[in-house]
Amino acid sequence: MEAVTGEQNDLERRGSETSHTNKPLWRSLFAFTTRPHLLTLCLALILSVSSGVVSPVMSYLLGKVFDCFTSFGAGKYGGSELVRNVSRYALGITVLGVASGILHAGYFGFWLVFGELQAKGARDSLFGSMLEKDMEWYDMRKDGVEALIQRLQTQIRELQMGTSQPLGFALQSTVTALSALGLALYTAWDLTLITIATIPFAAIVLGWISSRMQPSIDAQAKELSTASKIANNTLQAIDVVKCFNGQDFETWQYAKAINRAAKKYLIQAKANASQIGFVRFVTLSMFVQGFWYGSHTVITGKKEPGQVLTAFWSCLSALQAVEQILPQILVLEKGRAAGATLQAILTQISKKHQAIRTGHLTPEFCEGDIEVRNKVSFRYPSRPDQPALKHASLFFPAGETTFVIGTSGSGKSTLGNLLMRFYEPASGVIFIDGNALQTLDIAWLRNNITLVQQQSVLFNETIFKNIAFARRDWEKVGREEVKRSIETAFLQHTISDFPKGLDTVVGTGGNAMSGGQRQRVAIARASLRDTPILILDEATSALDHISKGMVMDAVREWRRGKTTIIITHDLSQIADDEFAYILDKGVVVQEGYRQALEKGQAGPLVAPRRPSVNFPATKRSPKLPEEVRKPSVVSMSSGSCGSTMSVCSHDSLDIQYQPRAQSVFVPGIFSLARESPELNRRSYFEPFVTPAATGAFAMHRMSGVPDIFTRQLDRSQGPDEGRIRISGWPLLPRREAKEQDLGDWSLINELHKRTHSIRGTSVDRRTPQASKRHSENIRLETAKPRPENLADHGDETLRIAPIKKILLTVWPTLTWKHRPLLLGGFFCAAIHAAGTPVFSFVFSKLLATFFQPANREREALKWSLSVLAVGIGDATASFFMHYLLEACGQVWVDNLRIESMKRIIDQPRTWFDKDKNNVSNLTECLDRNAEEMRNLLGRFAGFMFVVVMMLLMAVVWSLVVCWKLTLVGLASAPFIYMITRLYQAVSGKWEGRSNEAGTTTASIFTETFGNIRTVRALTLEAYLHEKYLRATERAFQVGLRRSAYSGTFYGISDSGIAFATALIFYYGAVVAASRAFTVQNIITVFSMLLFSIANANSILAFIPQISSSCATATRLLRLANLPHKLSHEHAGHVRLPALGTISFNDISFTYPSRPLGPVLNSINLKLAPHTSIALVGASGSGKSTIASLILGLYPPTSGTLTFDSLEISALHLPSLRSLIAIVPQTPQIFATTIALNIAYAVPERSALASHANIEKAAEVAGIHTFITSLPRGYNTLIGEGGTGLSGGQAQRIAIARAVARRPMLMILDEATSALDGESARGIRELVRRLRQQGVGVLMVTHDREMMRACEEIVVLKDGAVAERGGFDDLVEKRGGELRRLLGGS
């Protein structure tokens, strides 16, 4: 990506950069406000302003009440008059409480509605605008499309939070502050000005602190985006991560990104804590000058005590209102930043990189004549230095089939992309029926061209709907039409095996079907679409030879008289009379009919002076008899096996990396003697993880591993022993890792010869019997019911855990370094809580000075200075409370994130097939859910602790001072508690539903833009847009109901506080009139109870946020408490030094997620070491399943699988996998450099990670020349957000990755399906060399030449071995299965 210039830099970063250079304005919160939203906004504003006036009116009434008591204390009137006057004001407070409840319910509900409107507006606008983007925009995403989607969802959520109740609460508090200040100025302007004299200075300080917060918000968002990208890439490539023992590496990478984000958040937390502490100090310190001057005015007779109290109480209300705004500042700042970023992205989407829609021509018919004229050239935006097409001119006549062949990266697929107008050519013009492509309407064009790509994309819908999507009016497609199309793809037998047939849901990405089945569904979809032009881009690469031949014959029959372009590496598909173009490096180097090309009449294949094309001797499979080709009699296997390898997780901490291990490439293949003498000490493939390695993976040996990560992950080996359980939740493991002696494994060859006596070696392991017993213990432990464990709820909807249960996970999760900080935070919270009762006591003493007969000024000054001392202590405690709890909250959440990541990777492969565990949902839990969860400890736990402590202190103190009045005040507590709990329960219920609805919309967003090419090719934009709008509308409707319920109960709770206040004042007057207690005691109780009630009341506004945080915390804790080391692969502990003979003994197997019958049926098979074996069979015959079982990805359903007579259940699977390297059919590329992709998960100090090692592996895979042609060579970024690769280039990177690890067994699962003939010959040569060096090769293939390169062929049919032998013997065997598969008689 270094080559990408400033103009091409990714646009979503611009929003962030804007935030750095130009601070987002507060109007960014309203970036998605439209005219229909104004009514809701106006009502919310009016109700907020009205509710904001309630507090000053309450201050006025409180002043009058206190005036009555001070007059009574001064002897101005008697007890009956006191009761009568206070009763009148208490009635006013009650009426005010009713009005306050209505106003608060309205403003709270309407702000929630407004937040929902903003979220819906942002979702709809972004979805619609992104649908209009051209492919260049998607290619240029720096962190990839998937990571961008996750960050957009998080930012939409932050915008919603910033424009809902926190914004309303801040506005109400602002109105309260201004109106209270106005009342104070009206009542006693001079006293007010003196009281608030420090506010201008305070405002300057607060503004400066706030300005330091925004850059850290932007920086944290950037780091979280990186972490989300790592998680997304890891989970999408989970098969490769498991097969290559990359769990530690990925978790470490994720931990580093999370810790960088944490550092940025702590800057925000410190700034926010400083603001809160400073305002607390200013609020209390104003008593020094205020009360001193107030006392002076009363003594001199200028003002009545009631006036002073009203003015002073109003100033206090104003400052308290400002103080209550501060906890919302961080939410509002994040909302403002999110709004600015989303607006910037949307603005730039609208300005440039629009989808190409310049044409308006819609011809009545499409003949299908295609001409690529005037030397068309094109470069992909992600690799501008590499031409994909260079001065190409081609002609595809209407009604004919034309082939396009060439090496990987030669520009074949680029032709399809240009014809679909995913991109515009840099030069030259493409014509269809004589009309320039640019002049044609884009919808007309894509409705007349069908592109079927190698990676067939299916949507999370039924098979019927996936095929019916071929037509724009898919709702009108009949079942008979779909059945005819599936017969073209020979899919009818497979579909009939599914329990629901055509109504079977294929799952996310079509994971319920194998690769071959997905390709045939795509072909069936193309058949139903039946456009004048069809482009098949390696569309049958996952099919076996005979299935491929049958499908191609059916395609020829169906496409007779229609334009068809077939892009392929399989030259056997080309008939003698079919025309072919041969491309190399973007240039057409040969063209002509096959028979002419074979005679060398059309020039060389690659280099201008090489011999002409060397087509294989085997021609396209002969036409089958009509009765065989009839779909009704063709019996295709159900094909239950997946096309990609998947691995059940292992505890990656059981592996010990050896930075100083010396290991070398195989001599004769890699020739590293001159470049690295150390690498030539051995002549055998040595695994990078030594089989004898035991103990935990010493993460500290890897440079830069965070301490937090090693503390969390370096824990011991037993299956969940030592797990802490709190209230039914098993917590994280607390075990210490021990490094053990690694032994000397330099003589692997010799050890291999002695594996028959392996129990006599010094390998630390258990006997098979012990391992079996251990496995049984594990199974028993797994079977134990744990009803409260969220991890065990299966597919049921999770019940939201109570906040108490969630917070009980904090202490066990924190390390000993952070536990003292947690204790310190709550200690400071206790001091902060004590500040209010102490202040109430001092405040009552100040009030008492108004009716003291002597020394008023001196007493007032003394108690005012006491308030200053209380203010200093309270402000300091407040700062440390907020900062320490935020810091501990961040550590808590980050540890849970890392633990969740580790446990997610540890899950069996079938766990990932469940809909709720799709990549989108998991990354959302790790990203947005974790961010919200932190608030439970950082913002809410401390506040609730303070309220509880404050209430306890106030009640105890009040009981001592005036027990009667205190008991009456406590009588209202059950009513208030009941209302609050009901409010919390209702809010939690609807927050959970709202979160689920939001998750549904996010999954549709991800499915659409993660598969944008297929969406565009099938013109599904309108359907998916409508589907998304329906989902956002459902989410909005749920939000409306949430707003109504939450607003109503918030208003009732608020009224309850006012009623309790009125009751306390009335009964206080009764007690004072009885002379049972002094007025000073009664005022002391008033102060304590009212201040405590006011603080308790403020927690009501946080309940919806608390409920939302509990809902998201429940999801994350489910992941953090997933079963760990309890799957089948953790049962064994025997570490093999070599593989030995692999034996399948009467093995049957059925995929758990696809229980349609056994894929393997009582198979018996022995695979000798050091041999090359080809597994051959029809699609779905169980070939890939055998590879999966060898890697321990699934346990056999029945029978035994042994390695050198040891059952796989007794083996330590991580070390077993370290002896094997696999090249999956679908290559997985990580978002990092080419070098790191090849040396994936290898310790950086290992010899396997050396540049010489990587280069030689690339040379063997035939990708070295391409890599060195790139500007940054092996340091070129690829994968999500990096330089794009063709399918063949990605496959060769995967081959290099496997070769670089020097395995004892290499599994190649259709590893040449995306490779051209020249590259495939290189892989065949690699197989031969590996065989010579004693490295075993297991080849899953449909390719004749790859079979020929292997020593032995094993032919599978219906999950059993049909025949076995050498290639020549089997292919000549009359009536043999291999002969039949290869098209013989």
Short mmCIF file of C-alpha atoms in Angstrom, two decimals, residues 30 146 178 181 219 254 282 339 399 406 504 574 585 623 656 734 1009 1096 1132 1169 1200 1273 1279 1289 1314 1373:
data_model
loop_
_atom_site.label_atom_id
_atom_site.label_comp_id
_atom_site.label_asym_id
_atom_site.label_seq_id
_atom_site.Cartn_x
_atom_site.Cartn_y
_atom_site.Cartn_z
CA PHE A 30 -27.09 16.20 14.27
CA GLU A 146 -14.85 -6.19 6.99
CA LEU A 178 -29.08 28.63 33.79
CA LEU A 181 -28.56 30.92 38.23
CA ALA A 219 -6.33 7.65 18.39
CA TYR A 254 -4.82 -8.82 19.13
CA VAL A 282 -15.30 24.52 42.74
CA GLY A 339 -20.99 11.85 13.87
CA GLY A 399 -23.35 -17.20 -29.99
CA GLY A 406 -3.09 -18.12 -18.89
CA THR A 504 -32.61 -25.68 3.46
CA ILE A 574 -11.27 -27.04 -24.61
CA LYS A 585 1.28 -10.66 -17.73
CA LYS A 623 -19.42 -37.08 -24.80
CA GLN A 656 6.89 -24.13 23.50
CA ARG A 734 -5.43 -19.17 37.24
CA PHE A 1009 -20.76 -5.37 1.53
CA ALA A 1096 -29.55 8.69 44.51
CA GLY A 1132 -4.32 -36.80 24.43
CA PRO A 1169 5.10 -42.79 5.83
CA THR A 1200 -10.24 -45.83 15.36
CA GLY A 1273 8.90 -7.12 -2.59
CA GLY A 1279 -4.96 -9.36 2.27
CA GLN A 1289 -1.20 -16.09 -6.64
CA ALA A 1314 -6.42 -22.18 -9.26
CA LYS A 1373 -8.27 -51.46 -15.30
#
